[in-house]
Tab-separated table of C-alpha atoms in Angstrom:
chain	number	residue	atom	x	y	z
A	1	UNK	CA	111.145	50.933	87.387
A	2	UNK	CA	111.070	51.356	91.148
A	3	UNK	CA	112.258	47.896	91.433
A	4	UNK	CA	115.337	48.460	89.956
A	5	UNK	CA	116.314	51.378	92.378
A	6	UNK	CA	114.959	49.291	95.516
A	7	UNK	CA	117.723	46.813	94.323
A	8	UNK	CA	120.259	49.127	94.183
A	9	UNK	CA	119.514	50.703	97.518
A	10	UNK	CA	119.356	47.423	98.672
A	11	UNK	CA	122.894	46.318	97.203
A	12	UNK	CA	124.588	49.250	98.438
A	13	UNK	CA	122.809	49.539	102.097
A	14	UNK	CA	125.070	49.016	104.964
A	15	UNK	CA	122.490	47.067	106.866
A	16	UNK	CA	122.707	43.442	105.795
A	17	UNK	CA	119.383	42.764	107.392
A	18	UNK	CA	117.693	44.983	104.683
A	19	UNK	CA	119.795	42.942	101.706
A	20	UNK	CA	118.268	39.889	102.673
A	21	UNK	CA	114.783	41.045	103.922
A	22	UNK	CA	112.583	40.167	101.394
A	23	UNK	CA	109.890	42.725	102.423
A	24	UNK	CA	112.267	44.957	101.055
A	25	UNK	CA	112.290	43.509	98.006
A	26	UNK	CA	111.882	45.438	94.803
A	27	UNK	CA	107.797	46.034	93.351
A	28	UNK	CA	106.478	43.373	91.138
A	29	UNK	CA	108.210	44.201	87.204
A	30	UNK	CA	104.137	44.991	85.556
A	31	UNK	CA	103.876	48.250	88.424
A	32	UNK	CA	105.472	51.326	87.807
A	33	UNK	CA	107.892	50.904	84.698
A	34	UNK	CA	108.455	54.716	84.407
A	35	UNK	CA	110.484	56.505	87.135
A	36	UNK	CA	111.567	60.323	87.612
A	37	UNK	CA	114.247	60.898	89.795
A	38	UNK	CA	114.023	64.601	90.760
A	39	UNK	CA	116.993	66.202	92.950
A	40	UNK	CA	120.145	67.811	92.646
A	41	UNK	CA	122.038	66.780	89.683
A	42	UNK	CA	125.655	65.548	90.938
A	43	UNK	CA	123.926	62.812	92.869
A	44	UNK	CA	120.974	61.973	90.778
A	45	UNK	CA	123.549	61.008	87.733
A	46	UNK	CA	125.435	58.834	90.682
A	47	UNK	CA	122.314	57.180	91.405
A	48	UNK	CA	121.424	56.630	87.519
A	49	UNK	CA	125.082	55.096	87.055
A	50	UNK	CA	124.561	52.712	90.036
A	51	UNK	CA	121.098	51.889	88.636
A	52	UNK	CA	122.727	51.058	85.460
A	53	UNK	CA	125.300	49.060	86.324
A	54	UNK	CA	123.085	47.007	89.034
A	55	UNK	CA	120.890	46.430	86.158
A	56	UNK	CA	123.357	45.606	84.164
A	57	UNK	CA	125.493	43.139	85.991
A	58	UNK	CA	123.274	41.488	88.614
A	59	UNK	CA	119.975	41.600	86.512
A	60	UNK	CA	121.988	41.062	83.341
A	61	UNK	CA	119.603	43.467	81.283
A	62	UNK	CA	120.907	45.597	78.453
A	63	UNK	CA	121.016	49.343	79.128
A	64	UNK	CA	121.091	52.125	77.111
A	65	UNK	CA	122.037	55.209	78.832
A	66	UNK	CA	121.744	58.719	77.535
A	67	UNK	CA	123.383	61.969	78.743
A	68	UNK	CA	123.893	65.086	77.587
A	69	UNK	CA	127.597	65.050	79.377
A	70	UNK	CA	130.268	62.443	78.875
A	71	UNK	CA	130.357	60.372	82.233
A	72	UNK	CA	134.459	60.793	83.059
A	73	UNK	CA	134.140	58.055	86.060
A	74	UNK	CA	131.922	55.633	87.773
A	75	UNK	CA	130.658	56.421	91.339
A	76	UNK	CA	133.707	55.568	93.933
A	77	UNK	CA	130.985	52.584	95.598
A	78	UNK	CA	131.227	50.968	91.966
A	79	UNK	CA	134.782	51.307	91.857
A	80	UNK	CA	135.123	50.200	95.153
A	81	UNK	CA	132.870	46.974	93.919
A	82	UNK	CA	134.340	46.834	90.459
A	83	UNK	CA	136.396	43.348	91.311
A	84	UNK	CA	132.944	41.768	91.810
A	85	UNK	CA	130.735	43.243	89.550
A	86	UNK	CA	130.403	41.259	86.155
A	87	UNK	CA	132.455	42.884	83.295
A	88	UNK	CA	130.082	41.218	80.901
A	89	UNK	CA	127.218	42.541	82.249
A	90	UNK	CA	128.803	46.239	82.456
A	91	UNK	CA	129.400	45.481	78.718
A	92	UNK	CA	125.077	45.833	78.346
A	93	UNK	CA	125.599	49.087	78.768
A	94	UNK	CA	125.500	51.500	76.039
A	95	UNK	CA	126.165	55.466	76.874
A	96	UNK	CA	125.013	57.571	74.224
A	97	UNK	CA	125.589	61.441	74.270
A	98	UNK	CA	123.091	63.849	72.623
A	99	UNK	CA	123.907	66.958	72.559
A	100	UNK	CA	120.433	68.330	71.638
A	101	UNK	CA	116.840	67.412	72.477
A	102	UNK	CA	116.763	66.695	68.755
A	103	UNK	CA	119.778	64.565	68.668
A	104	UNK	CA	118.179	63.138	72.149
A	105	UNK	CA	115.151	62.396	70.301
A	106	UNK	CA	116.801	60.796	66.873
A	107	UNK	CA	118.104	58.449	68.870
A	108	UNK	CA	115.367	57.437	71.322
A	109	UNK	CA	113.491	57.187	68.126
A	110	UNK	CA	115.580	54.797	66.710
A	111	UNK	CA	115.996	52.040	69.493
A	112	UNK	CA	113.155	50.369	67.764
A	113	UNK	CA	115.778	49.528	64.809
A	114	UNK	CA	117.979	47.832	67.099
A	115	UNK	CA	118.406	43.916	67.042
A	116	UNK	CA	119.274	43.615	70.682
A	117	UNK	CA	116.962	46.138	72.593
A	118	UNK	CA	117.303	47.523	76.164
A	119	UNK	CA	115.577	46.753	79.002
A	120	UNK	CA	116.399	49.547	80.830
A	121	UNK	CA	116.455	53.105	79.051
A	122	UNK	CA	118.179	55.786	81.163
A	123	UNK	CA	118.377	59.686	80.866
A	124	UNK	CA	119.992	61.706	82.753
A	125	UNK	CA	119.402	65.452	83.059
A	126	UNK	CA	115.824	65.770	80.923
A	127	UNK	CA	116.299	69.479	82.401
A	128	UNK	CA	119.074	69.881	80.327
A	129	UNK	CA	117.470	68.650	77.101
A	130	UNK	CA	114.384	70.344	77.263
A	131	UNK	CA	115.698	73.970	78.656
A	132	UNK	CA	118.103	74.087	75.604
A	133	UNK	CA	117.832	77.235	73.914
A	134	UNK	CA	116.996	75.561	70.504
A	135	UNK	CA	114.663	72.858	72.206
A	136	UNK	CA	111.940	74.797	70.737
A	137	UNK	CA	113.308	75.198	66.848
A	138	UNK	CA	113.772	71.328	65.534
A	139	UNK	CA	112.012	70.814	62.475
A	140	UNK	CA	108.246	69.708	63.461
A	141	UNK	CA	104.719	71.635	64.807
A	142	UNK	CA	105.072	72.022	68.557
A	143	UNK	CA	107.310	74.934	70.128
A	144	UNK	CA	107.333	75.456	73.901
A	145	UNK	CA	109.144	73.475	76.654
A	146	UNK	CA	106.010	71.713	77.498
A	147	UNK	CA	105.340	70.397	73.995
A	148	UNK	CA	109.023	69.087	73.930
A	149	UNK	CA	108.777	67.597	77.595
A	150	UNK	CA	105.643	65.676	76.212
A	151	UNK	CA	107.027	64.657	73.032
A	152	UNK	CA	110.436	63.581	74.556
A	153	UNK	CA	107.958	61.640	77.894
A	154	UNK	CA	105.735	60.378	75.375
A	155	UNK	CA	108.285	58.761	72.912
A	156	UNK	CA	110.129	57.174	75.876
A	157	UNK	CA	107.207	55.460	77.137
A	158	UNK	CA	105.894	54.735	73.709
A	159	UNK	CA	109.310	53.339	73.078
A	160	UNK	CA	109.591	51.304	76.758
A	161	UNK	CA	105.998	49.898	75.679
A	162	UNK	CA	107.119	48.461	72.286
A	163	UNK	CA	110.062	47.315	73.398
A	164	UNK	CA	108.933	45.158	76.042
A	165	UNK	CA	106.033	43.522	73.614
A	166	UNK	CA	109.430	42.395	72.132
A	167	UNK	CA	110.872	41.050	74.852
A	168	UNK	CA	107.651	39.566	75.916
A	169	UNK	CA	106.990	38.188	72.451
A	170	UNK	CA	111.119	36.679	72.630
A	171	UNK	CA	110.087	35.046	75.863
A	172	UNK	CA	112.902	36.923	77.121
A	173	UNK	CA	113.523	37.572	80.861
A	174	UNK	CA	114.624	40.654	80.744
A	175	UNK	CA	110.935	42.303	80.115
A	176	UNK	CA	109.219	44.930	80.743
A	177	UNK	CA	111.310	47.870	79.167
A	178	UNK	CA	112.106	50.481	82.060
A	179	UNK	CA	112.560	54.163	82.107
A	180	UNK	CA	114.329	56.130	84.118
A	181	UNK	CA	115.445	60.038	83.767
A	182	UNK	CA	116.289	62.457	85.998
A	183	UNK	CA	115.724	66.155	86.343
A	184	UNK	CA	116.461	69.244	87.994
A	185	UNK	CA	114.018	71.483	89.345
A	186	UNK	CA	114.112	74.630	88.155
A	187	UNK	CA	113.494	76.041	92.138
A	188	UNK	CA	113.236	79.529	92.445
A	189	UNK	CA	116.864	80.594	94.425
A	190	UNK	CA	115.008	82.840	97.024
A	191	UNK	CA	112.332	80.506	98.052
A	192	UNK	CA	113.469	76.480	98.549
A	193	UNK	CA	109.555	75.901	98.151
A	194	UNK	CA	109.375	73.230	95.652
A	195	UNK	CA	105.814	73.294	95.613
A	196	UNK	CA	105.651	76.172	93.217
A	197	UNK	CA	105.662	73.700	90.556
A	198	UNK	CA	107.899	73.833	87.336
A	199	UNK	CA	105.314	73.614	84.181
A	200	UNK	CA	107.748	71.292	82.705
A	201	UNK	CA	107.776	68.891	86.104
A	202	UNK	CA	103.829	69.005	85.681
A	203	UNK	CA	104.055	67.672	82.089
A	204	UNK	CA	106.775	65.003	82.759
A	205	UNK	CA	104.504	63.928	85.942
A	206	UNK	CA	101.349	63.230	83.357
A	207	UNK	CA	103.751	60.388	81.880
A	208	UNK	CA	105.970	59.013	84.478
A	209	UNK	CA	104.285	56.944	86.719
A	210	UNK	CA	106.516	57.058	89.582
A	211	UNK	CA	108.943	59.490	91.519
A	212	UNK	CA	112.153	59.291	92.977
A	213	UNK	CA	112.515	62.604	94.915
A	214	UNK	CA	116.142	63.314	96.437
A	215	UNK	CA	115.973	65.896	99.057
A	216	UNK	CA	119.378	66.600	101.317
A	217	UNK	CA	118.976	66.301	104.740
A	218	UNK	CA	119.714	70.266	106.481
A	219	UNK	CA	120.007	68.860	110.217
A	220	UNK	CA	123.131	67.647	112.095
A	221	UNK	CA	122.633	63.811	111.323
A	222	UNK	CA	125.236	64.021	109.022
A	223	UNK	CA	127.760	65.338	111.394
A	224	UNK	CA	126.640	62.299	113.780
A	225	UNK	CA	126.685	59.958	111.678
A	226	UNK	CA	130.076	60.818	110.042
A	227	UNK	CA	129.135	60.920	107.178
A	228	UNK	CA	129.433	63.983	104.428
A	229	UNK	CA	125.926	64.693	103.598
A	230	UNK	CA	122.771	63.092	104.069
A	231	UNK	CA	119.754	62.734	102.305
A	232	UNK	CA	116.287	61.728	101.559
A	233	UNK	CA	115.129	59.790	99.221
A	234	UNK	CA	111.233	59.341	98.928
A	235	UNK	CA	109.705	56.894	96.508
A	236	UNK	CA	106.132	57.683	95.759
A	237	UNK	CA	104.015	56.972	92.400
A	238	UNK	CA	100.280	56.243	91.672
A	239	UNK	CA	99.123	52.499	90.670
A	240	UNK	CA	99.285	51.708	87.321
A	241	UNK	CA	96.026	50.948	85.221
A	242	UNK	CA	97.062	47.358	84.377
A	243	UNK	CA	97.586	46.398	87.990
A	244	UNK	CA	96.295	44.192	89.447
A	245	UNK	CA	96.851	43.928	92.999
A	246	UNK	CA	94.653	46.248	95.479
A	247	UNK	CA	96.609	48.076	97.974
A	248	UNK	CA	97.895	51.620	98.601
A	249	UNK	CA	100.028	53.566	95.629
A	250	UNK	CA	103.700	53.449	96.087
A	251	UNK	CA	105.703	55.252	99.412
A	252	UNK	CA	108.813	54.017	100.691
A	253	UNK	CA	111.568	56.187	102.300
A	254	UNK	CA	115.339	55.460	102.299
A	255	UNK	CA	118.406	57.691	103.554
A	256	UNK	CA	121.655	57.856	101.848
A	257	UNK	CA	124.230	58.470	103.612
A	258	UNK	CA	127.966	60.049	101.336
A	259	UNK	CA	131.229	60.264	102.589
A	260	UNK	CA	134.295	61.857	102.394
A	261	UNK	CA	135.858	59.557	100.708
A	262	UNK	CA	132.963	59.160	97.954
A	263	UNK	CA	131.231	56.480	99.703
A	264	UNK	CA	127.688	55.962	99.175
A	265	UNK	CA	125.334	53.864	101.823
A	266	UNK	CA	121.402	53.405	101.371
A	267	UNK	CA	119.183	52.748	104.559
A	268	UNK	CA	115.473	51.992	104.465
A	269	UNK	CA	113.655	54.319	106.719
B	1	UNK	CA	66.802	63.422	66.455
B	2	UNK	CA	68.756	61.653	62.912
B	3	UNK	CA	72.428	60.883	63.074
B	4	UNK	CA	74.130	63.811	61.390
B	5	UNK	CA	74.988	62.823	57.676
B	6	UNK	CA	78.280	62.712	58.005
B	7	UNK	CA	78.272	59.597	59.909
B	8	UNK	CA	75.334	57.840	57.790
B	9	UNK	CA	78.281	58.112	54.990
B	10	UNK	CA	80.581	55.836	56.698
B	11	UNK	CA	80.438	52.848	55.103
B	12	UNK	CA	80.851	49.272	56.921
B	13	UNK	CA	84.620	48.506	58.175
B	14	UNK	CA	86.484	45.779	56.766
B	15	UNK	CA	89.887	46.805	58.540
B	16	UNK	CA	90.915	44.139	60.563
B	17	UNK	CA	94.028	45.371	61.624
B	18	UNK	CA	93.150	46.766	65.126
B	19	UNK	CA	95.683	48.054	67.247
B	20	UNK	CA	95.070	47.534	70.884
B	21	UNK	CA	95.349	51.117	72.622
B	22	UNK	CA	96.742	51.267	76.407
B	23	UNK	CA	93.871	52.513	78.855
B	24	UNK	CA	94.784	56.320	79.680
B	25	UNK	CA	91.175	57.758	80.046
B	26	UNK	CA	88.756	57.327	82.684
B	27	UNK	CA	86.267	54.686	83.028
B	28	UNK	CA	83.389	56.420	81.374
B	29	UNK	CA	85.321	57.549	78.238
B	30	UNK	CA	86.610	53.735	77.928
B	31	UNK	CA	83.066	52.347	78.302
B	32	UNK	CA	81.740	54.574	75.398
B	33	UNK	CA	84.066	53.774	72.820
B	34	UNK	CA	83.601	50.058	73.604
B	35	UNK	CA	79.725	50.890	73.263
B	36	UNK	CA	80.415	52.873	70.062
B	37	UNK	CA	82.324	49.766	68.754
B	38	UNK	CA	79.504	47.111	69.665
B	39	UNK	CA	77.012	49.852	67.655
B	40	UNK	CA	79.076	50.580	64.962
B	41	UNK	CA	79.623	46.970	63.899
B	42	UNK	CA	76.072	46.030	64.269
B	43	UNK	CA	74.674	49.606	62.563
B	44	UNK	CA	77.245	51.316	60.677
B	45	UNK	CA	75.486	53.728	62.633
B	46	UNK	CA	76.601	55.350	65.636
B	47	UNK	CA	73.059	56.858	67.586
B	48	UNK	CA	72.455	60.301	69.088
B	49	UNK	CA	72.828	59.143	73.000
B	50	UNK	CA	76.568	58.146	72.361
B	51	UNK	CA	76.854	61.225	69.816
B	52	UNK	CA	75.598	63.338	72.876
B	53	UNK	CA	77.566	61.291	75.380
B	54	UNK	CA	80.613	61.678	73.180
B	55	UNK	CA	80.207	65.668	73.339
B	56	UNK	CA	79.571	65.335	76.719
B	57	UNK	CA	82.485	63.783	77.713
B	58	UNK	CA	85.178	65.133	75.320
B	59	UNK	CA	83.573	69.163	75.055
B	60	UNK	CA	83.794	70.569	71.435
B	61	UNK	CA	86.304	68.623	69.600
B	62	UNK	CA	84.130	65.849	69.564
B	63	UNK	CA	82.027	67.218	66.691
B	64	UNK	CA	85.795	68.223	64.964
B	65	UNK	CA	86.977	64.448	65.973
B	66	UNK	CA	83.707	63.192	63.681
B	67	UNK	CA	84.692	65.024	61.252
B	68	UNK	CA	88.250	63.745	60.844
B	69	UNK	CA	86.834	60.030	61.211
B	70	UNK	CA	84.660	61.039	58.404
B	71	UNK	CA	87.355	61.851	56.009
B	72	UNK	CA	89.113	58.652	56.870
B	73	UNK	CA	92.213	60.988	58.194
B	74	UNK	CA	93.506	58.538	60.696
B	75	UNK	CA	96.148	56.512	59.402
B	76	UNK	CA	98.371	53.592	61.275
B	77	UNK	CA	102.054	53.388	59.977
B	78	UNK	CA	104.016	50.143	60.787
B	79	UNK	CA	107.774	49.501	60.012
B	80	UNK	CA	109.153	46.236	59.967
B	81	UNK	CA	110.641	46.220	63.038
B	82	UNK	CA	106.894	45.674	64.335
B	83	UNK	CA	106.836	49.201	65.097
B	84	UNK	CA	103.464	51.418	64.595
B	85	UNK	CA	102.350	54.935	65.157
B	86	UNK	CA	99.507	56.831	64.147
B	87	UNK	CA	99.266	59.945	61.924
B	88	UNK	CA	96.108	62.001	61.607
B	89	UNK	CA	95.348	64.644	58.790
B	90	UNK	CA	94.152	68.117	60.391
B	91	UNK	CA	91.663	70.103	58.799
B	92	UNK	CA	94.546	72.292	57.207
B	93	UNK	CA	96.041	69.367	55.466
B	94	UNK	CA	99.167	68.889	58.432
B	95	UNK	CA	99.960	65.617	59.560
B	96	UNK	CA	100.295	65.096	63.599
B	97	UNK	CA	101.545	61.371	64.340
B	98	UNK	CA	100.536	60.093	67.663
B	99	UNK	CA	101.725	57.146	69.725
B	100	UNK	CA	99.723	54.525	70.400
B	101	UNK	CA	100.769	53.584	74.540
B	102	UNK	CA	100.402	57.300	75.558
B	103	UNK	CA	98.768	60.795	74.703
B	104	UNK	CA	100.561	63.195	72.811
B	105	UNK	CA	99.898	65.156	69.688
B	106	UNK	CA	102.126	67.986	68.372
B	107	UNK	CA	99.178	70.513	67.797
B	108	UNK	CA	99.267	73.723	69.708
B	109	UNK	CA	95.385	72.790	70.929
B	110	UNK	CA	96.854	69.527	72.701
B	111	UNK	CA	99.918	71.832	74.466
B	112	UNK	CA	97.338	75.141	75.592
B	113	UNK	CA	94.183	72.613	75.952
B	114	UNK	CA	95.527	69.768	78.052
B	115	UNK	CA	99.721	70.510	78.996
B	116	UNK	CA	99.032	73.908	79.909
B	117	UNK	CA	95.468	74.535	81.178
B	118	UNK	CA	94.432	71.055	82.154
B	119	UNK	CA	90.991	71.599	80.207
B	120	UNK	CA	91.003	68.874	77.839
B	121	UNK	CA	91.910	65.487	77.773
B	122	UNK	CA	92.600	65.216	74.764
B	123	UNK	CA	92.722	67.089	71.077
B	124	UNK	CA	90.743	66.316	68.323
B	125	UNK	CA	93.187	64.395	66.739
B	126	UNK	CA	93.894	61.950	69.377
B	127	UNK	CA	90.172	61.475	69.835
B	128	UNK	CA	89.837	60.764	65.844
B	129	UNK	CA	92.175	57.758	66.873
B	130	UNK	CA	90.536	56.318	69.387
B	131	UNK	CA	87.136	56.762	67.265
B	132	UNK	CA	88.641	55.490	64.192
B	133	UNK	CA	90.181	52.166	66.591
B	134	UNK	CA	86.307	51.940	67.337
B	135	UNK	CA	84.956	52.289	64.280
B	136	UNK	CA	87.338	50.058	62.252
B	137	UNK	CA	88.364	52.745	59.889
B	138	UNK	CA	91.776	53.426	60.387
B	139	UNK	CA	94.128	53.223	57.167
B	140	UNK	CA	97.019	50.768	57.169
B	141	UNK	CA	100.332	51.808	55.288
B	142	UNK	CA	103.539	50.517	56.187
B	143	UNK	CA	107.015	52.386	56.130
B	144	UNK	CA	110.922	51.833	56.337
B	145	UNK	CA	112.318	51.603	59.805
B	146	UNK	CA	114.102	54.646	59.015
B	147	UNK	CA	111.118	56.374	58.520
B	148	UNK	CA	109.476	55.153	61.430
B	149	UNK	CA	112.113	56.428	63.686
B	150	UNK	CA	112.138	60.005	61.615
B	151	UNK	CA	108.253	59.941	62.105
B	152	UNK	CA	108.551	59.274	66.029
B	153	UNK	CA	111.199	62.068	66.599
B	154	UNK	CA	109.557	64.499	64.881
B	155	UNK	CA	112.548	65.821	63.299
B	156	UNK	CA	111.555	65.406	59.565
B	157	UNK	CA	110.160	67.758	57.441
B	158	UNK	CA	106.393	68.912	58.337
């Protein structure tokens, strides 16, 4: 699924060397079809909205995207782009909103049913499904927030596995299935050290094959550049079993830039 | 040493309906059930280096695994929408549907044993899958879409 970020860095970088350079071009569709995007929440949801509607409208995919919060208004780059993006391609988008792990689940469950499957399944805010108080009590065996988080991993997967054998098998284009969810650390508020590691991060990491970490930038290149915040965004995963190419696992590092004015600009490091 | 009885019962597959599993286990383990496969359909049999091998590599619920296989407790449910899962019958009578692309079983011995302490890689239900793949003896039954998607959430009745 880490070619579907590297286009949407890539679409909304500032450089136009780096939207053209094909080194820079997204990983081959068969590598890394899961991806975690780990960071604070107000941008990782901006960055699973831009995913979406990238996939969407310049990949023409369908995209089913799952939150636990109604989404109230597009990221102001889309906005900014919405007289060029494809309104029939942001029509591929379908936002669902569980409230519950169990509704989350239902529902994931059930994309197998659907005539037109996604391409792209997004969830945003896993954090939020599995710490729910009654995460625990749905009807079935396993209790525990890492039971759920490997149920909930494990079903999206299975899911993003079956649905691309149909896509595959429909000789569509659109194949493989993709995952991506974010999720919130649950970082201890007197020590930043995110290497104490959430239990439920180490499940989710058993089934999602790549990372997307966001990590804001605490120096002064934000004043210098102008810019609101900064950040840094490192892509790292482990090769997949079915690859086939020989080379190093995944690690590419971009910096996203925000602005007062809601802005958003990606640069390859 | 004489194959346990247990496995001396199993009679000769006829199941053709074998369901490819993703690779998620490490070389060795992959390599034995494809040698337990090759055995099985020329012996019925499987012999006591892979039953040792088997222990070897997958600790005590190997033996528990067997035993599952042995009561023909692995089942694989398919909807219409092409759909399939698997659900395995624990020694207390519970059923425990696993996915086929990706290791999970609801059973507290797959969350302590492999989520939480990182001591297994698998439970003895999962393993009864892949052995049963091996082996030929999984069950075929086929269920509503509706069903299917109640069976993957896990938000039916137990």
């Amino acid at each position: 699924m880490t070619d579907i970020l590297t286009l949407v860095f890539r679409t909304f970088s500032s450089q136009t060397s780096q939207k053209q350079d094909p080194s820079v071009g997204p990983s081959p569709p068969s590598l890394r079809c899961t991806t975690l995007v780990v960071g604070e929440h107000r941008l990782s949801r901006s960055v699973l909205l831009l995913a979406a509607v990238t996939a969407a409208s310049e990949l023409g995919i369908r995209v089913s995207f799952f939150a636990q919060t109604r989404i109230q208004s597009l990221p102001v780059c889309l906005q900014r782009c919405s007289a060029t993006l494809n309104p029939e391609g942001l029509k591929k988008i379908a936002f669902s909103y569980p409230r519950t792990l169990e509704e989350l689940l239902q529902q994931v469950a059930s994309l197998h049913e659907s005539p037109s499957p996604p391409s792209l399944i997004i969830v945003d805010g896993l954090d939020g499904f599995l710490r729910d108080p009654v995460a625990g009590s749905h009807a079935g065996f396993h209790s525990g927030e890492e039971s759920c988080a490997a149920h909930l991993s494990a079903l999206l997967c299975d899911t993003a596995a079956f649905l691309t054998e149909v896509l595959e098998q429909r000789g569509s284009s659109s194949a493989p299935c993709r995952i991506i969810a974010s999720f919130l650390l649950n970082v201890d508020s007197e020590s930043r050290d995110s290497s104490a590691t959430d239990p439920i991060l180490v499940v989710l990491d058993r089934y999602f094959q790549a990372r997307c970490t966001l990590d804001q930038d605490r120096s002064y290149e934000a004043a210098a550049a102008a810019a609101q915040e900064v950040w840094h965004i490192y892509l790292s995963g482990t090769k997949s079993p079915e690859d086939c190419e020989d080379g190093p696992a995944l690690a590419q590092e971009w910096k996203l830039f925000t602005f007062p004015d809601g802005l958003m600009e990606f640069k390859l490091v | 040493m004489a194959a346990p009885y247990w496995l001396t019962k199993c009679g000769r597959p006829r199941n053709k309906n074998y369901v490819k599993m993703r690779s998620l286990l490490p070389a060795v383990a992959e390599q034995l059930f494809r040698d337990i496969r090759k055995i099985y359909e020329e012996t019925t049999q499987i012999p006591d280096d892979l039953l040792i091998a088997l222990k070897f590599v997958f600790g005590s619920c190997a033996l528990q695994a067997l035993d599952l296989v042995d009561q023909r407790s692995v089942t694989c449910l398919s909807s219409p929408s092409g759909r399939k899962v698997f659900q395995v019958i624990g020694g207390s009578g519970r059923l425990y549907t696993c996915f086929l692309s990706c290791h999970y079983c609801p059973c507290p011995a797959f969350t302590y044993t492999v989520l939480r302490r990182n001591q297994g890689l698998l439970c003895k239900h999962i393993l009864a899958v892949y052995l049963c793949q091996a082996m030929a003896l999984t069950q075929q039954e086929s269920v509503s879409d509706q069903q299917m998607s109640t069976m993957l959430s896990g938000t039916g009745a137990p």
